[in-house]
XYZ file of C-alpha atoms in Angstrom:
612
model
C 21.554 35.861 -1.305
C 19.038 33.120 -0.274
C 16.554 35.708 0.751
C 16.918 37.531 -2.664
C 16.120 33.974 -4.324
C 13.173 33.333 -2.155
C 11.663 36.709 -3.014
C 12.020 35.871 -6.643
C 10.014 32.766 -6.077
C 7.295 34.636 -4.307
C 6.981 36.965 -7.129
C 6.705 33.943 -9.474
C 3.839 32.482 -7.501
C 2.073 35.837 -7.029
C 2.044 36.199 -10.863
C -0.239 33.230 -10.904
C -2.760 34.957 -8.971
C -3.759 34.902 -5.221
C -1.728 32.064 -3.750
C -4.034 29.235 -2.642
C -3.378 27.757 0.969
C -3.074 24.013 1.398
C -4.757 21.794 4.100
C -3.975 18.028 3.901
C -5.882 15.621 6.158
C -4.010 12.333 6.135
C -5.258 9.350 7.913
C -3.558 5.913 8.570
C -4.669 2.366 7.494
C -8.102 3.574 6.141
C -10.426 1.298 4.081
C -12.106 3.327 1.247
C -15.400 1.552 1.833
C -15.952 3.287 5.262
C -16.473 6.517 3.288
C -19.937 7.376 1.769
C -18.588 9.030 -1.157
C -16.797 5.959 -2.202
C -19.748 3.658 -1.442
C -21.993 5.995 -3.693
C -19.992 5.046 -6.577
C -20.134 1.291 -6.079
C -22.515 -1.525 -6.565
C -24.404 -2.604 -3.591
C -22.421 -5.699 -3.002
C -19.298 -3.822 -3.139
C -20.154 -0.984 -1.130
C -21.508 -3.336 1.766
C -19.275 -6.207 2.004
C -19.982 -6.596 5.828
C -23.676 -6.894 5.268
C -26.475 -4.796 4.283
C -26.449 -1.400 5.606
C -23.326 -2.061 7.563
C -21.711 1.384 7.155
C -20.573 4.426 8.933
C -21.853 7.887 7.515
C -19.193 10.260 6.799
C -20.921 13.693 5.568
C -18.113 16.051 6.195
C -15.510 13.992 4.375
C -18.176 13.209 1.662
C -18.570 16.996 1.216
C -15.045 17.269 -0.269
C -16.032 14.876 -2.988
C -19.416 16.558 -3.476
C -17.775 20.098 -3.783
C -14.506 18.911 -5.465
C -13.064 15.713 -7.027
C -12.758 12.008 -6.104
C -10.310 9.611 -7.533
C -11.605 5.933 -7.787
C -8.242 4.430 -8.697
C -5.742 6.021 -6.499
C -2.884 3.772 -5.051
C -0.247 3.776 -2.531
C 3.217 3.441 -4.030
C 3.853 0.668 -1.363
C 0.797 -0.173 0.932
C 2.671 0.242 4.192
C 3.427 3.254 6.263
C 6.975 4.516 5.675
C 7.403 4.123 1.971
C 3.854 5.344 1.080
C 4.463 8.398 3.255
C 7.845 8.965 1.742
C 6.523 8.902 -1.888
C 3.833 11.256 -0.946
C 5.913 13.745 0.429
C 8.742 13.646 -2.283
C 7.103 12.605 -5.508
C 9.638 9.720 -5.575
C 9.375 5.893 -5.438
C 10.250 4.403 -2.178
C 13.524 3.038 -3.229
C 14.638 6.587 -4.135
C 13.803 8.098 -0.789
C 15.805 5.800 1.401
C 12.671 4.631 3.072
C 11.518 1.452 1.012
C 10.485 -0.450 4.155
C 8.991 0.627 7.475
C 11.220 2.651 10.065
C 14.038 3.409 7.525
C 14.844 7.094 7.998
C 14.292 9.248 4.765
C 17.514 10.383 2.997
C 18.753 13.793 4.141
C 19.010 15.041 0.532
C 15.539 14.357 -0.720
C 13.275 17.459 -1.209
C 9.656 17.420 -0.139
C 6.833 19.639 -1.587
C 6.676 21.365 1.738
C 10.442 22.464 1.495
C 9.547 23.932 -1.989
C 6.353 25.743 -0.533
C 8.686 27.008 2.394
C 11.102 28.643 -0.099
C 8.177 30.139 -1.955
C 7.029 32.169 1.169
C 4.528 29.726 2.803
C 4.266 28.901 6.231
C 4.403 25.089 6.582
C 3.301 23.146 9.688
C 3.021 19.393 10.248
C 0.655 17.845 13.145
C 0.707 14.103 13.879
C 2.424 11.007 12.716
C 5.497 11.221 10.385
C 7.114 7.726 10.228
C 10.070 9.042 8.356
C 12.787 9.285 10.966
C 13.968 5.790 11.636
C 13.264 3.987 14.976
C 12.436 7.019 17.220
C 9.092 6.191 19.269
C 7.400 8.438 19.686
C 10.007 11.025 18.664
C 8.247 14.395 18.768
C 9.613 17.206 16.996
C 12.375 15.415 14.866
C 15.478 17.466 14.317
C 15.261 16.927 10.605
C 12.240 19.078 9.394
C 12.286 18.430 5.702
C 10.675 21.663 4.997
C 7.995 21.457 7.729
C 9.021 24.755 9.467
C 6.739 24.126 12.623
C 6.995 20.429 13.577
C 6.276 20.687 17.253
C 3.460 18.359 17.113
C 4.888 15.987 14.575
C 6.051 12.715 15.932
C 7.819 9.785 14.337
C 5.882 6.659 14.928
C 3.384 4.697 17.175
C -0.402 4.779 17.678
C -0.958 6.587 20.818
C -4.563 6.968 21.974
C -4.164 9.938 24.398
C -1.994 13.082 24.223
C -1.446 16.141 26.080
C 0.255 19.298 25.956
C 3.860 19.507 27.270
C 5.837 22.786 27.106
C 5.832 23.647 23.298
C 5.197 20.170 22.115
C 3.150 17.133 23.251
C 3.667 14.000 25.282
C 1.805 10.425 25.394
C -0.525 9.991 28.052
C 0.030 6.338 29.521
C 3.049 4.432 29.729
C 5.217 3.012 27.068
C 7.780 0.190 27.685
C 10.508 0.818 25.119
C 12.077 -2.630 25.725
C 9.017 -4.730 24.995
C 7.288 -2.094 22.791
C 4.205 -2.115 24.902
C 2.022 0.895 25.368
C -0.494 0.771 28.249
C -3.374 3.293 28.437
C -6.809 3.744 29.888
C -9.253 4.640 27.070
C -11.813 5.465 29.518
C -9.704 8.633 30.376
C -9.927 9.893 27.004
C -12.083 12.815 26.221
C -12.570 15.414 23.437
C -9.425 17.139 24.451
C -6.908 14.203 25.033
C -8.084 11.663 22.490
C -5.415 11.719 19.963
C -7.446 12.763 16.867
C -9.194 15.570 18.899
C -5.958 16.594 20.271
C -4.128 16.959 16.891
C -7.151 18.788 15.272
C -7.139 21.223 18.192
C -3.280 21.907 17.497
C -4.152 22.194 13.970
C -6.801 24.758 14.482
C -4.438 26.640 16.560
C -1.963 26.794 13.717
C -4.710 27.890 11.169
C -5.773 30.628 13.556
C -2.167 31.738 13.890
C -1.301 31.745 10.134
C -4.642 32.555 8.604
C -3.547 35.985 7.355
C -0.452 34.192 5.385
C -0.356 31.565 2.660
C -0.130 28.373 4.732
C 0.514 24.914 4.078
C -0.649 22.483 6.857
C -0.577 18.691 6.894
C -2.606 16.923 9.595
C -1.604 13.182 9.852
C -4.024 11.398 12.080
C -2.897 7.991 13.245
C -6.266 6.433 13.136
C -8.129 4.234 12.056
C -5.000 2.162 12.386
C -5.121 -0.223 15.309
C -5.215 -0.535 18.321
C -8.882 -0.320 17.575
C -9.968 1.683 20.699
C -11.913 5.065 20.659
C -13.017 7.192 23.265
C -16.904 7.671 24.213
C -19.249 8.112 22.844
C -17.776 6.600 19.531
C -17.041 3.356 21.299
C -20.771 2.574 21.566
C -22.106 4.087 18.375
C -22.221 0.929 16.448
C -22.446 -1.735 19.320
C -25.616 -2.925 17.682
C -24.240 -3.232 14.384
C -23.372 -6.817 13.231
C -20.572 -7.510 10.699
C -20.919 -10.507 8.412
C -17.922 -11.980 6.705
C -16.835 -10.606 3.413
C -17.466 -13.149 0.505
C -13.717 -13.154 -0.067
C -13.192 -14.246 3.495
C -15.029 -17.553 2.862
C -13.085 -18.898 -0.197
C -10.868 -22.032 -0.247
C -7.386 -20.759 0.766
C -6.050 -23.281 -1.753
C -7.550 -21.168 -4.553
C -5.867 -17.981 -3.288
C -2.368 -16.526 -4.615
C 0.792 -17.413 -2.927
C 1.465 -13.799 -2.114
C -1.401 -13.525 0.261
C 0.818 -14.990 3.054
C -1.901 -16.515 5.296
C 0.074 -16.806 8.496
C 0.701 -14.576 11.527
C -1.398 -12.143 13.493
C -3.180 -10.517 10.465
C -4.776 -13.941 9.272
C -8.514 -13.735 9.928
C -10.721 -16.829 10.678
C -13.637 -14.916 12.155
C -14.411 -11.085 12.542
C -14.321 -9.679 16.147
C -17.332 -7.691 16.401
C -16.211 -5.201 18.924
C -12.912 -4.352 16.931
C -14.911 -3.793 13.669
C -17.391 -1.594 15.677
C -14.523 0.487 17.058
C -12.747 0.951 13.699
C -16.099 2.412 12.537
C -16.119 4.679 15.625
C -12.698 5.825 14.909
C -13.723 6.763 11.401
C -16.795 8.544 12.714
C -14.548 10.604 15.114
C -12.336 11.568 12.181
C -15.159 12.699 10.254
C -16.660 14.923 12.961
C -13.308 16.500 13.352
C -12.955 17.055 9.560
C -16.202 19.045 9.969
C -14.435 21.287 12.575
C -11.584 22.011 10.291
C -14.073 22.680 7.401
C -16.181 24.957 9.512
C -13.021 26.966 10.623
C -12.224 27.633 6.894
C -15.676 28.816 6.065
C -16.241 30.968 9.139
C -12.797 32.693 8.556
C -13.403 33.183 4.795
C -10.619 30.805 3.813
C -12.667 27.990 2.242
C -12.666 29.504 -1.413
C -8.878 29.777 -1.506
C -7.581 26.789 0.570
C -7.074 23.442 -1.425
C -8.280 20.758 1.009
C -7.024 17.179 0.286
C -8.157 14.116 2.130
C -6.185 10.747 1.718
C -4.462 8.095 3.446
C -1.077 5.990 3.534
C -2.742 2.624 2.605
C -5.848 0.667 3.387
C -7.011 -2.011 5.628
C -8.441 -5.316 4.482
C -10.775 -5.625 7.348
C -11.361 -9.325 6.874
C -11.329 -9.424 3.084
C -9.341 -12.252 1.575
C -8.881 -13.611 5.152
C -6.636 -10.782 6.170
C -6.455 -7.721 8.292
C -4.329 -4.672 7.783
C -2.266 -3.891 4.665
C 0.767 -4.994 2.642
C -0.481 -6.907 -0.355
C -1.931 -5.616 -3.661
C -5.683 -6.205 -3.101
C -7.756 -3.317 -3.466
C -8.731 -2.761 0.042
C -5.070 -2.756 0.943
C -3.477 -0.627 -1.746
C -6.106 1.573 -3.021
C -6.489 4.770 -0.926
C -9.088 7.329 -0.758
C -8.146 10.661 -2.419
C -10.409 13.609 -2.430
C -9.467 17.252 -3.306
C -11.562 20.478 -3.053
C -10.655 23.979 -4.547
C -13.750 26.029 -5.226
C -13.925 27.648 -8.556
C -10.958 25.664 -9.814
C -11.976 21.957 -9.460
C -15.426 21.486 -10.738
C -17.675 20.082 -7.993
C -18.758 16.312 -8.266
C -15.880 15.555 -10.366
C -14.892 11.886 -10.829
C -11.317 10.936 -11.908
C -11.326 7.093 -12.899
C -7.709 7.014 -14.342
C -5.115 5.286 -12.265
C -2.842 7.534 -10.138
C -0.491 6.832 -7.215
C 0.623 9.082 -4.384
C 4.018 9.248 -6.084
C 2.021 11.836 -8.178
C 0.986 14.012 -5.185
C 4.071 16.344 -4.989
C 4.382 17.325 -8.621
C 0.653 17.584 -9.085
C -0.006 19.810 -6.036
C 2.915 22.135 -6.821
C 1.663 22.545 -10.286
C -1.964 23.193 -9.179
C -0.615 25.944 -6.817
C 1.227 27.694 -9.698
C 4.604 26.672 -8.311
C 7.117 26.098 -11.344
C 10.530 27.193 -10.080
C 12.816 25.509 -7.883
C 11.360 22.159 -8.400
C 13.416 18.872 -7.543
C 13.328 16.057 -10.125
C 10.152 14.094 -9.682
C 9.320 10.540 -10.556
C 5.573 10.944 -10.336
C 3.415 12.377 -12.995
C 1.894 15.923 -12.876
C -1.877 15.086 -13.150
C -3.242 18.689 -12.084
C -4.556 19.102 -15.570
C -7.122 16.286 -14.976
C -8.175 17.985 -11.788
C -8.439 21.424 -13.252
C -10.173 20.377 -16.558
C -13.737 21.289 -16.890
C -14.920 17.802 -17.365
C -17.098 16.323 -14.779
C -15.543 12.804 -15.377
C -12.064 11.916 -16.399
C -11.133 8.384 -17.661
C -7.746 7.113 -18.706
C -5.884 4.050 -19.606
C -2.775 4.927 -17.577
C -0.894 1.993 -15.981
C 0.747 2.741 -12.554
C 3.288 0.452 -10.609
C 3.093 -0.230 -6.967
C 5.550 -2.429 -4.992
C 5.857 -4.566 -1.982
C 8.208 -3.289 0.757
C 10.022 -6.591 0.917
C 10.172 -7.341 -2.751
C 7.669 -10.215 -2.517
C 5.432 -8.768 -5.253
C 5.038 -5.953 -7.710
C 1.879 -4.804 -9.460
C 0.765 -2.795 -12.533
C -2.657 -1.288 -12.063
C -4.970 0.630 -14.447
C -8.445 1.684 -13.904
C -9.781 -1.850 -14.972
C -6.923 -4.297 -14.740
C -4.322 -5.367 -12.146
C -1.402 -7.586 -12.929
C 0.604 -9.112 -9.837
C 4.176 -10.659 -10.320
C 5.569 -12.192 -7.348
C 8.478 -14.632 -6.026
C 5.997 -17.126 -4.634
C 3.240 -17.666 -7.532
C 2.740 -17.379 -11.164
C 1.292 -14.178 -12.383
C -2.467 -12.947 -11.407
C -4.269 -10.709 -13.628
C -7.614 -9.346 -12.331
C -10.387 -7.765 -14.310
C -11.538 -5.316 -11.580
C -14.581 -4.350 -13.733
C -15.905 -7.859 -14.329
C -14.930 -9.195 -11.117
C -14.085 -6.638 -8.489
C -13.697 -9.369 -5.704
C -10.295 -10.321 -7.091
C -10.753 -14.030 -6.860
C -10.361 -15.001 -10.569
C -6.937 -15.059 -12.269
C -7.470 -14.401 -15.936
C -3.739 -14.315 -16.832
C -3.961 -17.569 -19.012
C -7.291 -16.743 -20.376
C -6.587 -16.319 -24.171
C -9.082 -13.443 -24.328
C -6.806 -11.419 -21.956
C -3.560 -12.271 -23.648
C -3.200 -8.779 -25.225
C -3.908 -7.047 -21.779
C -1.603 -9.453 -19.798
C 1.204 -8.745 -22.404
C 0.605 -4.908 -22.316
C 0.444 -4.701 -18.516
C 3.477 -6.843 -18.151
C 5.568 -4.678 -20.599
C 4.497 -1.534 -18.895
C 5.163 -2.962 -15.524
C 8.848 -4.284 -16.634
C 9.525 -0.719 -18.344
C 8.402 1.130 -14.985
C 10.555 -1.224 -12.811
C 13.487 -0.621 -14.992
C 13.109 3.295 -15.101
C 12.807 3.459 -11.454
C 15.363 0.988 -10.118
C 12.783 -1.634 -8.686
C 14.774 -4.001 -6.284
C 12.491 -6.829 -6.901
C 13.401 -6.701 -10.630
C 17.263 -6.547 -9.751
C 16.903 -9.517 -7.353
C 15.920 -11.585 -10.354
C 13.389 -13.817 -8.421
C 9.993 -12.402 -10.104
C 8.119 -15.215 -11.717
C 6.324 -14.288 -15.148
C 4.494 -17.478 -15.900
C 7.107 -19.092 -18.334
C 9.605 -20.231 -16.025
C 11.448 -17.083 -16.170
C 12.776 -15.567 -13.090
C 16.088 -13.683 -14.185
C 16.815 -9.937 -14.053
C 14.481 -8.261 -16.473
C 12.258 -11.336 -16.689
C 14.365 -12.789 -19.609
C 16.265 -15.804 -19.701
C 16.936 -18.850 -22.117
C 14.556 -21.458 -22.578
C 15.342 -24.338 -20.232
C 17.785 -26.725 -21.900
C 16.749 -30.094 -23.231
C 18.458 -33.057 -24.874
C 17.707 -36.191 -26.759
C 15.353 -38.176 -24.602
C 15.092 -35.476 -21.985
C 12.336 -32.737 -21.716
C 14.626 -30.814 -19.277
C 18.423 -30.998 -19.236
C 19.876 -28.076 -17.576
C 21.817 -26.566 -14.467
C 23.559 -23.593 -12.877
C 20.257 -21.954 -11.540
C 20.403 -20.681 -8.050
C 18.275 -18.676 -5.496
C 18.885 -16.841 -2.183
C 15.859 -17.444 -0.091
C 14.006 -15.132 2.187
C 12.403 -16.012 5.375
C 8.542 -16.811 5.159
C 8.593 -17.456 1.416
C 8.850 -20.052 -1.244
C 11.666 -18.845 -3.200
C 12.123 -20.412 -6.635
C 15.570 -21.326 -8.364
C 13.801 -22.773 -11.427
C 10.394 -23.257 -12.831
C 9.467 -25.811 -15.643
C 6.452 -24.208 -17.115
C 2.935 -25.638 -17.935
C 2.922 -27.431 -21.360
C 6.158 -29.223 -20.617
C 4.485 -32.291 -19.098
C 1.783 -34.316 -21.086
C -1.344 -35.469 -19.208
C -1.686 -38.867 -17.755
C 2.211 -39.574 -18.056
C 4.859 -40.298 -15.668
C 8.240 -38.589 -15.635
C 11.714 -39.443 -14.032
C 13.268 -36.572 -12.401
C 16.938 -36.551 -11.040
C 18.166 -33.375 -9.388
C 21.761 -32.710 -8.307
C 22.106 -29.847 -5.814
C 24.156 -28.006 -3.704
C 23.514 -26.138 -0.289
C 25.122 -22.857 0.235
C 23.454 -22.595 3.659
C 20.100 -22.968 5.302
C 18.212 -21.516 8.196
C 17.053 -23.902 10.721
C 13.457 -23.749 9.960
C 13.925 -23.832 6.205
C 14.165 -26.501 3.627
C 14.923 -27.028 -0.016
C 11.939 -28.237 -2.082
C 10.627 -29.674 -5.273
C 6.849 -28.866 -6.030
C 5.093 -30.439 -8.694
C 1.476 -29.077 -9.125
C -1.268 -28.589 -11.765
C -2.333 -25.132 -10.674
C -3.904 -23.810 -7.528
C -7.196 -25.551 -7.968
C -5.566 -28.997 -7.843
C -3.779 -29.162 -4.511
C -4.844 -32.693 -3.754
C -2.430 -34.110 -6.402
C 0.255 -31.979 -5.667
C 3.688 -33.779 -5.190
C 6.138 -32.224 -2.873
C 9.624 -33.115 -1.708
C 11.351 -31.313 1.219
C 14.834 -31.833 2.427
C 17.468 -30.050 4.536
C 21.201 -29.359 3.660
C 24.016 -27.866 5.523
C 26.369 -25.359 4.070
C 28.575 -27.195 1.421
C 26.472 -30.223 1.314
C 25.537 -31.832 -2.027
C 23.018 -34.443 -2.893
C 20.788 -36.090 -5.498
C 17.029 -36.314 -5.426
C 15.432 -38.846 -7.611
C 11.497 -38.655 -7.876
C 8.763 -39.875 -10.140
C 6.386 -37.126 -11.295
C 2.924 -38.315 -12.370
C 0.383 -36.116 -14.194
C -3.371 -36.333 -14.342
C -5.463 -35.233 -17.435
C -4.421 -31.684 -16.812
C -1.971 -29.842 -19.142
C -1.244 -27.313 -16.256
C 1.494 -29.312 -14.543
C 4.369 -27.034 -13.381
C 7.620 -27.891 -11.465
C 9.066 -25.478 -9.042
C 12.394 -25.980 -7.308
C 13.784 -23.746 -4.553
C 14.073 -22.746 -0.904
C 11.232 -22.547 1.590
C 12.490 -19.761 3.942
C 16.142 -18.556 4.320
C 19.027 -20.250 2.476
C 20.628 -20.646 -0.702
C 20.241 -23.557 -3.156
C 22.435 -24.110 -6.225
C 20.920 -26.606 -9.070
C 23.942 -28.300 -10.322
C 22.034 -30.361 -12.810
C 18.473 -31.355 -13.327
C 17.172 -33.970 -15.992
C 13.582 -34.959 -16.612
C 12.596 -37.642 -18.997
C 9.335 -39.468 -19.870
C 8.982 -43.118 -18.621
């Protein structure tokens, strides 16, 4: 019975015309500014953030944009590996796949676009990093295929620099100590056969040769340019004479930055390490040369006209911008990913799509583009194939997409021009990406942007509700008015005669490494140049050893010098009263936050504030 059903599906696709092949080239932690096709669409100061002329040439990748389409506002559903890859494969938001954070295995019952294509008669092959099968490391050839019929060279996770053939699969060259998670290798031993990028491309070429006379879908997932930043010769010395300057956003006062930046840990940057930056460029150069090998194979075998070629990544890499490396926050260099697609005769050459999209859209878009309409699962992403296939050379749009943090610390709504970030650690931040692409200025409270802020927030909340966003359910997102309950709605803080605040009953369960707020008294409550008496009755429901409860009275990010903070501990079941005088300057932006810094749970039994 299953064979008959598959035959019917094949007939459905065949009726669309000659079935196109699909080749996906997917990189890891790839900064879009390292691609010439993206720099060509940017101003000089945005294209060369590490200094004039500091760039790597990528003619092969750029050719996909020249002969096809480029998306300028394409985002990862969540800018870390596992959730982003889950969305790309399934057309679902991370929470619906079972993989909302790194190393969580994807649910057995989700359907990938590869499984749909396999049912429609395509050969399906996956080569490279997968990161959707839990903790296995490296985990070659996972037992769960998710529609990828040939997954011999699929491995679960890790960033291995040298690989070799072993039986009918592959193995790591070097030593890996599973107990301490250390991988030791000698990069000087790597050559054009064993270096991971080259090895995986060789395997991909073998598969293309094997399947070139059949409808095929091949996904090549290259683990570079993700760290460790090491690359084989001659790429390791190609950029040794290039000096990387600090990006403008790396030199700003950290006191003016959003709370969700999380300036701590190994990814915080104080100075750029030149060799590491040079080797990152070397990895990109190696990738581009190998993309050239793949495109040459398609051309020489007459497959270039009927093969859809996609180039994309799972997330970006800040590379020093905003004082950070790597990913995980909503800044452009972290959350925005390259997306290029070529299909001669169907997608106009040199096309630019400026409307916002995310990789949740990929599965429904690509299946629709390939003429597959039967046997589809239910998608949460949008079919945007019409934008790619239209004759227009440029496609705009005011669509708003939503992206999320894997640990629920922030959520964001993004359009082609604006970005709104709500978090558990700071007031809302609204960026005008057109006027200020460095993302340094918060215009959320600027009256001129009020309609934009309201529209973006309404759309963000609507999408979070629609797709079951955990951060909304947790009730700790701050929307700028002291509201932080589920759905961003709660009654105005209570007051009584003589007291500007007279309320109680709020609580918060804190997460490690965050300032978690139970209550916010919003700006506008406190008069300038005044003093207030605060009395806070509290109860501890537990507190981690390195955490504390807090009262934070502050007049915005720009006035840290006058900030008034009280920190205190509290064992489980302990209660107490904090009495404090709060004094304001001539600013009207004074805000009071009460909560937990780190892991723990605080109950506000009663808080009363009156003017002296």
